[in-house]
PDB file of C-alpha atoms and ligand atoms in Angstrom:
ATOM      1  CA  UNK A  16       0.000   0.000   0.000  1.00 79.00           C
ATOM      2  CA  UNK A  17       1.148   3.575  -0.669  1.00 94.00           C
ATOM      3  CA  UNK A  18       4.380   2.410  -2.381  1.00 90.00           C
ATOM      4  CA  UNK A  19       5.352   0.410   0.700  1.00 92.00           C
ATOM      5  CA  UNK A  20       4.548   3.201   3.177  1.00 97.00           C
ATOM      6  CA  UNK A  21       1.844   3.192   5.857  1.00 97.00           C
ATOM      7  CA  UNK A  22       0.861   6.853   5.525  1.00 98.00           C
ATOM      8  CA  UNK A  23      -0.392   8.868   2.558  1.00 98.00           C
ATOM      9  CA  UNK A  24      -1.514  12.442   1.891  1.00 98.00           C
ATOM     10  CA  UNK A  25      -3.802  13.545  -0.935  1.00 98.00           C
ATOM     11  CA  UNK A  26      -5.736  16.666  -1.929  1.00 99.00           C
ATOM     12  CA  UNK A  27      -9.026  17.231  -3.786  1.00 98.00           C
ATOM     13  CA  UNK A  28     -10.150  20.581  -5.255  1.00 98.00           C
ATOM     14  CA  UNK A  29     -13.401  21.377  -7.010  1.00 98.00           C
ATOM     15  CA  UNK A  30     -14.775  23.518  -9.873  1.00 98.00           C
ATOM     16  CA  UNK A  31     -11.661  24.152 -12.006  1.00 98.00           C
ATOM     17  CA  UNK A  32     -11.210  27.844 -11.203  1.00 98.00           C
ATOM     18  CA  UNK A  33      -8.291  30.077 -12.217  1.00 98.00           C
ATOM     19  CA  UNK A  34      -6.881  30.095  -8.666  1.00 98.00           C
ATOM     20  CA  UNK A  35      -6.045  26.424  -9.260  1.00 98.00           C
ATOM     21  CA  UNK A  36      -2.934  27.644 -11.136  1.00 98.00           C
ATOM     22  CA  UNK A  37      -1.530  29.356  -8.055  1.00 98.00           C
ATOM     23  CA  UNK A  38      -2.448  26.306  -5.959  1.00 98.00           C
ATOM     24  CA  UNK A  39      -0.717  23.919  -8.377  1.00 98.00           C
ATOM     25  CA  UNK A  40       2.437  26.042  -8.250  1.00 98.00           C
ATOM     26  CA  UNK A  41       2.333  25.662  -4.467  1.00 98.00           C
ATOM     27  CA  UNK A  42       1.740  21.910  -4.630  1.00 98.00           C
ATOM     28  CA  UNK A  43       4.579  21.510  -7.134  1.00 98.00           C
ATOM     29  CA  UNK A  44       6.940  23.536  -4.926  1.00 98.00           C
ATOM     30  CA  UNK A  45       6.338  21.067  -2.064  1.00 98.00           C
ATOM     31  CA  UNK A  46       5.971  17.824  -4.051  1.00 98.00           C
ATOM     32  CA  UNK A  47       2.292  17.409  -3.157  1.00 98.00           C
ATOM     33  CA  UNK A  48      -0.248  15.701  -5.423  1.00 98.00           C
ATOM     34  CA  UNK A  49      -3.859  16.715  -6.011  1.00 98.00           C
ATOM     35  CA  UNK A  50      -7.009  15.674  -7.835  1.00 99.00           C
ATOM     36  CA  UNK A  51      -9.049  18.408  -9.543  1.00 99.00           C
ATOM     37  CA  UNK A  52     -12.785  17.823 -10.064  1.00 98.00           C
ATOM     38  CA  UNK A  53     -14.057  19.616 -13.168  1.00 98.00           C
ATOM     39  CA  UNK A  54     -17.402  20.458 -14.805  1.00 98.00           C
ATOM     40  CA  UNK A  55     -16.772  20.036 -18.510  1.00 98.00           C
ATOM     41  CA  UNK A  56     -19.788  22.095 -19.673  1.00 98.00           C
ATOM     42  CA  UNK A  57     -18.861  25.066 -17.456  1.00 98.00           C
ATOM     43  CA  UNK A  58     -15.218  25.491 -18.489  1.00 98.00           C
ATOM     44  CA  UNK A  59     -14.317  29.049 -19.457  1.00 97.00           C
ATOM     45  CA  UNK A  60     -17.414  30.475 -17.733  1.00 98.00           C
ATOM     46  CA  UNK A  61     -16.895  33.028 -14.946  1.00 97.00           C
ATOM     47  CA  UNK A  62     -13.473  32.379 -13.409  1.00 97.00           C
ATOM     48  CA  UNK A  63     -13.269  28.774 -14.588  1.00 98.00           C
ATOM     49  CA  UNK A  64     -10.258  27.678 -16.618  1.00 98.00           C
ATOM     50  CA  UNK A  65     -10.994  27.388 -20.375  1.00 98.00           C
ATOM     51  CA  UNK A  66     -10.950  24.057 -22.196  1.00 97.00           C
ATOM     52  CA  UNK A  67      -7.770  24.834 -24.156  1.00 97.00           C
ATOM     53  CA  UNK A  68      -5.774  25.224 -20.909  1.00 98.00           C
ATOM     54  CA  UNK A  69      -7.054  22.154 -19.065  1.00 98.00           C
ATOM     55  CA  UNK A  70      -4.513  19.515 -20.028  1.00 97.00           C
ATOM     56  CA  UNK A  71      -1.463  21.721 -19.512  1.00 98.00           C
ATOM     57  CA  UNK A  72      -2.748  23.290 -16.276  1.00 98.00           C
ATOM     58  CA  UNK A  73      -3.418  19.970 -14.551  1.00 98.00           C
ATOM     59  CA  UNK A  74      -0.403  18.024 -15.887  1.00 98.00           C
ATOM     60  CA  UNK A  75       1.230  16.018 -13.104  1.00 98.00           C
ATOM     61  CA  UNK A  76      -1.976  15.917 -11.066  1.00 98.00           C
ATOM     62  CA  UNK A  77      -5.296  14.089 -11.611  1.00 98.00           C
ATOM     63  CA  UNK A  78      -8.428  15.274 -13.378  1.00 98.00           C
ATOM     64  CA  UNK A  79     -11.729  13.851 -12.106  1.00 99.00           C
ATOM     65  CA  UNK A  80     -15.480  14.231 -12.612  1.00 98.00           C
ATOM     66  CA  UNK A  81     -17.594  16.924 -10.936  1.00 98.00           C
ATOM     67  CA  UNK A  82     -20.587  16.413 -13.336  1.00 98.00           C
ATOM     68  CA  UNK A  83     -21.354  18.297 -16.557  1.00 98.00           C
ATOM     69  CA  UNK A  84     -23.103  21.329 -15.024  1.00 98.00           C
ATOM     70  CA  UNK A  85     -22.872  21.040 -11.212  1.00 98.00           C
ATOM     71  CA  UNK A  86     -26.454  20.110 -10.211  1.00 97.00           C
ATOM     72  CA  UNK A  87     -27.166  18.746  -6.736  1.00 96.00           C
ATOM     73  CA  UNK A  88     -27.479  15.074  -7.625  1.00 97.00           C
ATOM     74  CA  UNK A  89     -29.944  14.311  -4.825  1.00 96.00           C
ATOM     75  CA  UNK A  90     -32.422  16.507  -6.762  1.00 96.00           C
ATOM     76  CA  UNK A  91     -31.882  14.678 -10.080  1.00 97.00           C
ATOM     77  CA  UNK A  92     -33.613  11.573 -11.414  1.00 97.00           C
ATOM     78  CA  UNK A  93     -31.625   8.451 -12.212  1.00 98.00           C
ATOM     79  CA  UNK A  94     -31.180   9.133 -15.924  1.00 98.00           C
ATOM     80  CA  UNK A  95     -29.937  12.658 -15.249  1.00 98.00           C
ATOM     81  CA  UNK A  96     -27.458  11.465 -12.604  1.00 98.00           C
ATOM     82  CA  UNK A  97     -26.050   8.939 -15.079  1.00 98.00           C
ATOM     83  CA  UNK A  98     -25.905  11.540 -17.887  1.00 98.00           C
ATOM     84  CA  UNK A  99     -24.177  14.103 -15.663  1.00 98.00           C
ATOM     85  CA  UNK A 100     -21.493  11.655 -14.526  1.00 98.00           C
ATOM     86  CA  UNK A 101     -20.885   9.663 -17.697  1.00 98.00           C
ATOM     87  CA  UNK A 102     -21.013  12.757 -19.915  1.00 98.00           C
ATOM     88  CA  UNK A 103     -18.440  14.568 -17.800  1.00 98.00           C
ATOM     89  CA  UNK A 104     -16.287  11.432 -17.603  1.00 98.00           C
ATOM     90  CA  UNK A 105     -16.232  11.074 -21.399  1.00 98.00           C
ATOM     91  CA  UNK A 106     -15.454  14.764 -21.996  1.00 98.00           C
ATOM     92  CA  UNK A 107     -12.719  14.886 -19.359  1.00 98.00           C
ATOM     93  CA  UNK A 108     -11.099  11.610 -20.408  1.00 98.00           C
ATOM     94  CA  UNK A 109     -10.685  13.033 -23.896  1.00 98.00           C
ATOM     95  CA  UNK A 110      -9.330  16.335 -22.570  1.00 97.00           C
ATOM     96  CA  UNK A 111      -6.979  14.664 -20.091  1.00 97.00           C
ATOM     97  CA  UNK A 112      -5.705  12.012 -22.483  1.00 97.00           C
ATOM     98  CA  UNK A 113      -6.308   9.208 -19.952  1.00 98.00           C
ATOM     99  CA  UNK A 114      -9.307   7.427 -18.482  1.00 98.00           C
ATOM    100  CA  UNK A 115     -10.879   9.486 -15.684  1.00 98.00           C
ATOM    101  CA  UNK A 116     -11.866   7.117 -12.866  1.00 98.00           C
ATOM    102  CA  UNK A 117     -13.218   9.147  -9.942  1.00 98.00           C
ATOM    103  CA  UNK A 118     -15.364  12.101  -8.947  1.00 98.00           C
ATOM    104  CA  UNK A 119     -16.453  14.562  -6.290  1.00 98.00           C
ATOM    105  CA  UNK A 120     -20.152  15.219  -5.694  1.00 98.00           C
ATOM    106  CA  UNK A 121     -21.107  18.797  -6.694  1.00 97.00           C
ATOM    107  CA  UNK A 122     -22.851  21.187  -4.298  1.00 92.00           C
ATOM    108  CA  UNK A 123     -22.480  22.093  -0.646  1.00 81.00           C
ATOM    109  CA  UNK A 124     -23.993  20.695   2.513  1.00 78.00           C
ATOM    110  CA  UNK A 125     -24.944  17.026   2.328  1.00 83.00           C
ATOM    111  CA  UNK A 126     -24.773  16.660  -1.447  1.00 90.00           C
ATOM    112  CA  UNK A 127     -25.204  12.896  -1.832  1.00 95.00           C
ATOM    113  CA  UNK A 128     -27.114   9.982  -0.372  1.00 96.00           C
ATOM    114  CA  UNK A 129     -26.880   6.216  -0.532  1.00 97.00           C
ATOM    115  CA  UNK A 130     -29.374   5.945  -3.423  1.00 97.00           C
ATOM    116  CA  UNK A 131     -27.334   8.362  -5.565  1.00 98.00           C
ATOM    117  CA  UNK A 132     -24.121   6.512  -4.718  1.00 98.00           C
ATOM    118  CA  UNK A 133     -25.651   3.179  -5.724  1.00 98.00           C
ATOM    119  CA  UNK A 134     -26.897   4.613  -9.049  1.00 98.00           C
ATOM    120  CA  UNK A 135     -23.322   5.752  -9.716  1.00 98.00           C
ATOM    121  CA  UNK A 136     -21.932   2.372  -8.636  1.00 98.00           C
ATOM    122  CA  UNK A 137     -24.174   0.422 -11.021  1.00 98.00           C
ATOM    123  CA  UNK A 138     -24.284   2.741 -14.042  1.00 98.00           C
ATOM    124  CA  UNK A 139     -20.919   4.479 -14.327  1.00 98.00           C
ATOM    125  CA  UNK A 140     -17.222   3.610 -14.257  1.00 98.00           C
ATOM    126  CA  UNK A 141     -16.546   5.789 -11.219  1.00 98.00           C
ATOM    127  CA  UNK A 142     -14.343   3.980  -8.697  1.00 98.00           C
ATOM    128  CA  UNK A 143     -14.455   6.630  -5.976  1.00 98.00           C
ATOM    129  CA  UNK A 144     -16.720   9.601  -5.175  1.00 98.00           C
ATOM    130  CA  UNK A 145     -15.807  12.209  -2.555  1.00 98.00           C
ATOM    131  CA  UNK A 146     -18.455  13.897  -0.428  1.00 97.00           C
ATOM    132  CA  UNK A 147     -18.153  17.202   1.483  1.00 96.00           C
ATOM    133  CA  UNK A 148     -18.751  15.571   4.883  1.00 95.00           C
ATOM    134  CA  UNK A 149     -15.469  15.507   6.816  1.00 97.00           C
ATOM    135  CA  UNK A 150     -14.444  12.529   8.970  1.00 98.00           C
ATOM    136  CA  UNK A 151     -11.802  14.527  10.924  1.00 98.00           C
ATOM    137  CA  UNK A 152      -9.657  11.384  10.990  1.00 98.00           C
ATOM    138  CA  UNK A 153      -7.293   9.454   8.710  1.00 98.00           C
ATOM    139  CA  UNK A 154      -8.835   5.982   8.838  1.00 98.00           C
ATOM    140  CA  UNK A 155      -9.272   4.030   5.600  1.00 97.00           C
ATOM    141  CA  UNK A 156     -12.856   3.616   4.366  1.00 97.00           C
ATOM    142  CA  UNK A 157     -14.546   0.674   2.682  1.00 96.00           C
ATOM    143  CA  UNK A 158     -17.244   2.539   0.688  1.00 97.00           C
ATOM    144  CA  UNK A 159     -15.268   4.625  -1.789  1.00 98.00           C
ATOM    145  CA  UNK A 160     -18.451   5.900  -3.491  1.00 98.00           C
ATOM    146  CA  UNK A 161     -19.467   7.696  -0.282  1.00 98.00           C
ATOM    147  CA  UNK A 162     -15.950   8.768   0.613  1.00 98.00           C
ATOM    148  CA  UNK A 163     -15.509  11.237   3.479  1.00 98.00           C
ATOM    149  CA  UNK A 164     -12.513  13.613   3.286  1.00 98.00           C
ATOM    150  CA  UNK A 165     -10.511  14.107   6.494  1.00 98.00           C
ATOM    151  CA  UNK A 166     -10.777  17.912   6.674  1.00 98.00           C
ATOM    152  CA  UNK A 167     -11.584  21.012   4.625  1.00 98.00           C
ATOM    153  CA  UNK A 168      -8.476  23.083   3.891  1.00 98.00           C
ATOM    154  CA  UNK A 169      -9.741  26.345   5.378  1.00 97.00           C
ATOM    155  CA  UNK A 170     -10.836  24.770   8.666  1.00 98.00           C
ATOM    156  CA  UNK A 171      -7.359  25.590   9.895  1.00 98.00           C
ATOM    157  CA  UNK A 172      -7.818  24.431  13.483  1.00 98.00           C
ATOM    158  CA  UNK A 173      -8.879  20.931  12.362  1.00 98.00           C
ATOM    159  CA  UNK A 174      -6.323  20.967   9.532  1.00 98.00           C
ATOM    160  CA  UNK A 175      -3.350  21.543  11.806  1.00 98.00           C
ATOM    161  CA  UNK A 176      -4.707  19.375  14.637  1.00 98.00           C
ATOM    162  CA  UNK A 177      -5.139  16.370  12.339  1.00 98.00           C
ATOM    163  CA  UNK A 178      -1.791  17.164  10.669  1.00 98.00           C
ATOM    164  CA  UNK A 179       0.142  17.011  13.944  1.00 98.00           C
ATOM    165  CA  UNK A 180      -1.626  13.794  14.986  1.00 98.00           C
ATOM    166  CA  UNK A 181      -0.935  12.273  11.556  1.00 98.00           C
ATOM    167  CA  UNK A 182       2.728  13.267  11.574  1.00 98.00           C
ATOM    168  CA  UNK A 183       3.204  11.683  15.020  1.00 98.00           C
ATOM    169  CA  UNK A 184       1.602   8.375  13.975  1.00 97.00           C
ATOM    170  CA  UNK A 185       3.667   5.233  13.641  1.00 96.00           C
ATOM    171  CA  UNK A 186       0.753   3.195  12.311  1.00 96.00           C
ATOM    172  CA  UNK A 187       0.471  -0.574  12.046  1.00 95.00           C
ATOM    173  CA  UNK A 188      -2.343  -0.183   9.503  1.00 96.00           C
ATOM    174  CA  UNK A 189      -2.463   2.278   6.564  1.00 97.00           C
ATOM    175  CA  UNK A 190      -3.622   5.834   7.279  1.00 98.00           C
ATOM    176  CA  UNK A 191      -4.752   8.431   4.710  1.00 98.00           C
ATOM    177  CA  UNK A 192      -4.885  12.189   5.304  1.00 98.00           C
ATOM    178  CA  UNK A 193      -7.298  13.611   2.706  1.00 98.00           C
ATOM    179  CA  UNK A 194      -7.771  17.396   2.360  1.00 98.00           C
ATOM    180  CA  UNK A 195     -10.408  19.073   0.165  1.00 98.00           C
ATOM    181  CA  UNK A 196     -11.524  22.591  -0.799  1.00 98.00           C
ATOM    182  CA  UNK A 197     -11.873  25.212  -3.525  1.00 98.00           C
ATOM    183  CA  UNK A 198      -8.769  27.201  -4.436  1.00 98.00           C
ATOM    184  CA  UNK A 199     -10.729  30.497  -4.543  1.00 98.00           C
ATOM    185  CA  UNK A 200     -11.363  30.150  -0.802  1.00 98.00           C
ATOM    186  CA  UNK A 201      -7.654  30.806  -0.289  1.00 98.00           C
ATOM    187  CA  UNK A 202      -8.119  34.376  -1.590  1.00 97.00           C
ATOM    188  CA  UNK A 203      -9.938  35.330   1.617  1.00 92.00           C
ATOM    189  CA  UNK A 204      -8.212  36.554   4.810  1.00 90.00           C
ATOM    190  CA  UNK A 205      -4.589  35.436   4.932  1.00 89.00           C
ATOM    191  CA  UNK A 206      -5.385  31.931   3.782  1.00 97.00           C
ATOM    192  CA  UNK A 207      -2.693  31.465   1.112  1.00 98.00           C
ATOM    193  CA  UNK A 208       0.068  32.023   3.670  1.00 97.00           C
ATOM    194  CA  UNK A 209      -1.588  29.784   6.255  1.00 97.00           C
ATOM    195  CA  UNK A 210      -2.131  27.081   3.677  1.00 98.00           C
ATOM    196  CA  UNK A 211       1.499  27.271   2.558  1.00 98.00           C
ATOM    197  CA  UNK A 212       2.491  26.785   6.210  1.00 98.00           C
ATOM    198  CA  UNK A 213       0.434  23.594   6.134  1.00 98.00           C
ATOM    199  CA  UNK A 214       2.047  22.413   2.879  1.00 98.00           C
ATOM    200  CA  UNK A 215       5.519  23.044   4.296  1.00 98.00           C
ATOM    201  CA  UNK A 216       4.619  21.103   7.467  1.00 98.00           C
ATOM    202  CA  UNK A 217       3.186  18.032   5.722  1.00 98.00           C
ATOM    203  CA  UNK A 218       5.659  17.793   2.800  1.00 98.00           C
ATOM    204  CA  UNK A 219       8.982  15.989   2.337  1.00 98.00           C
ATOM    205  CA  UNK A 220       8.511  13.258   4.945  1.00 98.00           C
ATOM    206  CA  UNK A 221      10.208   9.947   4.256  1.00 97.00           C
ATOM    207  CA  UNK A 222       7.376   7.909   5.815  1.00 97.00           C
ATOM    208  CA  UNK A 223       4.579   9.544   3.769  1.00 98.00           C
ATOM    209  CA  UNK A 224       3.483   8.762   0.213  1.00 98.00           C
ATOM    210  CA  UNK A 225       2.155  11.793  -1.697  1.00 98.00           C
ATOM    211  CA  UNK A 226      -0.316  10.789  -4.406  1.00 98.00           C
ATOM    212  CA  UNK A 227      -3.401  11.827  -6.314  1.00 98.00           C
ATOM    213  CA  UNK A 228      -6.766  10.444  -5.236  1.00 98.00           C
ATOM    214  CA  UNK A 229      -6.641   7.456  -7.580  1.00 98.00           C
ATOM    215  CA  UNK A 230      -3.057   6.683  -6.545  1.00 98.00           C
ATOM    216  CA  UNK A 231      -3.955   6.494  -2.861  1.00 98.00           C
ATOM    217  CA  UNK A 232      -7.503   5.083  -3.071  1.00 98.00           C
ATOM    218  CA  UNK A 233      -7.239   2.495  -5.845  1.00 96.00           C
ATOM    219  CA  UNK A 234      -3.883   0.816  -5.216  1.00 73.00           C
TER     220      UNK A 234
HETATM  221 ZN1   ZN B   1     -18.301  22.239  -6.910  1.00 86.34          ZN
END
């Protein structure tokens, strides 16, 4: 597991906004790996990165599904859920140049339920689907289609508390620290500097594997 290591760190960011470029520069500086969840029918709208820049922008990280147009899937019927996921998967796989295998549920609050997850399980090729409900721990999970991230990046108290606990661990079973957010949230307050402090703290540890979502969840 995790290239022979017992601990792994991964990141997951949604919506494909222009601030992702600054975030990727930060991740690359510290050797961190991220998965970016994109809406293929919204690219280039508002502050979202245009189609022509997608492959180059996200090179070295992972592109994943966030549905075609970002509906709350719990409000959609079965056919629409399948269309939103499979359509985005097909578009993104072509843009990325590899098969896209995972997703993050669009929308805030509790944006999924078991019925939606089972529709995705039985009608799409998605192998993992991240929710927005944080576990505030680093335990492995068996249901990857209702996956709970550890913490949200701008919940700095939880972020650093879990980070220090994780760094101190000498685990006998694999542990995964999974951080999610939107890069535009780092524009508020002094969040870029605080987030870089976190990256510096968690990076460059010999006992940690740094991988994209599929690299840490599907191995
Ligand atoms: Zn979103």
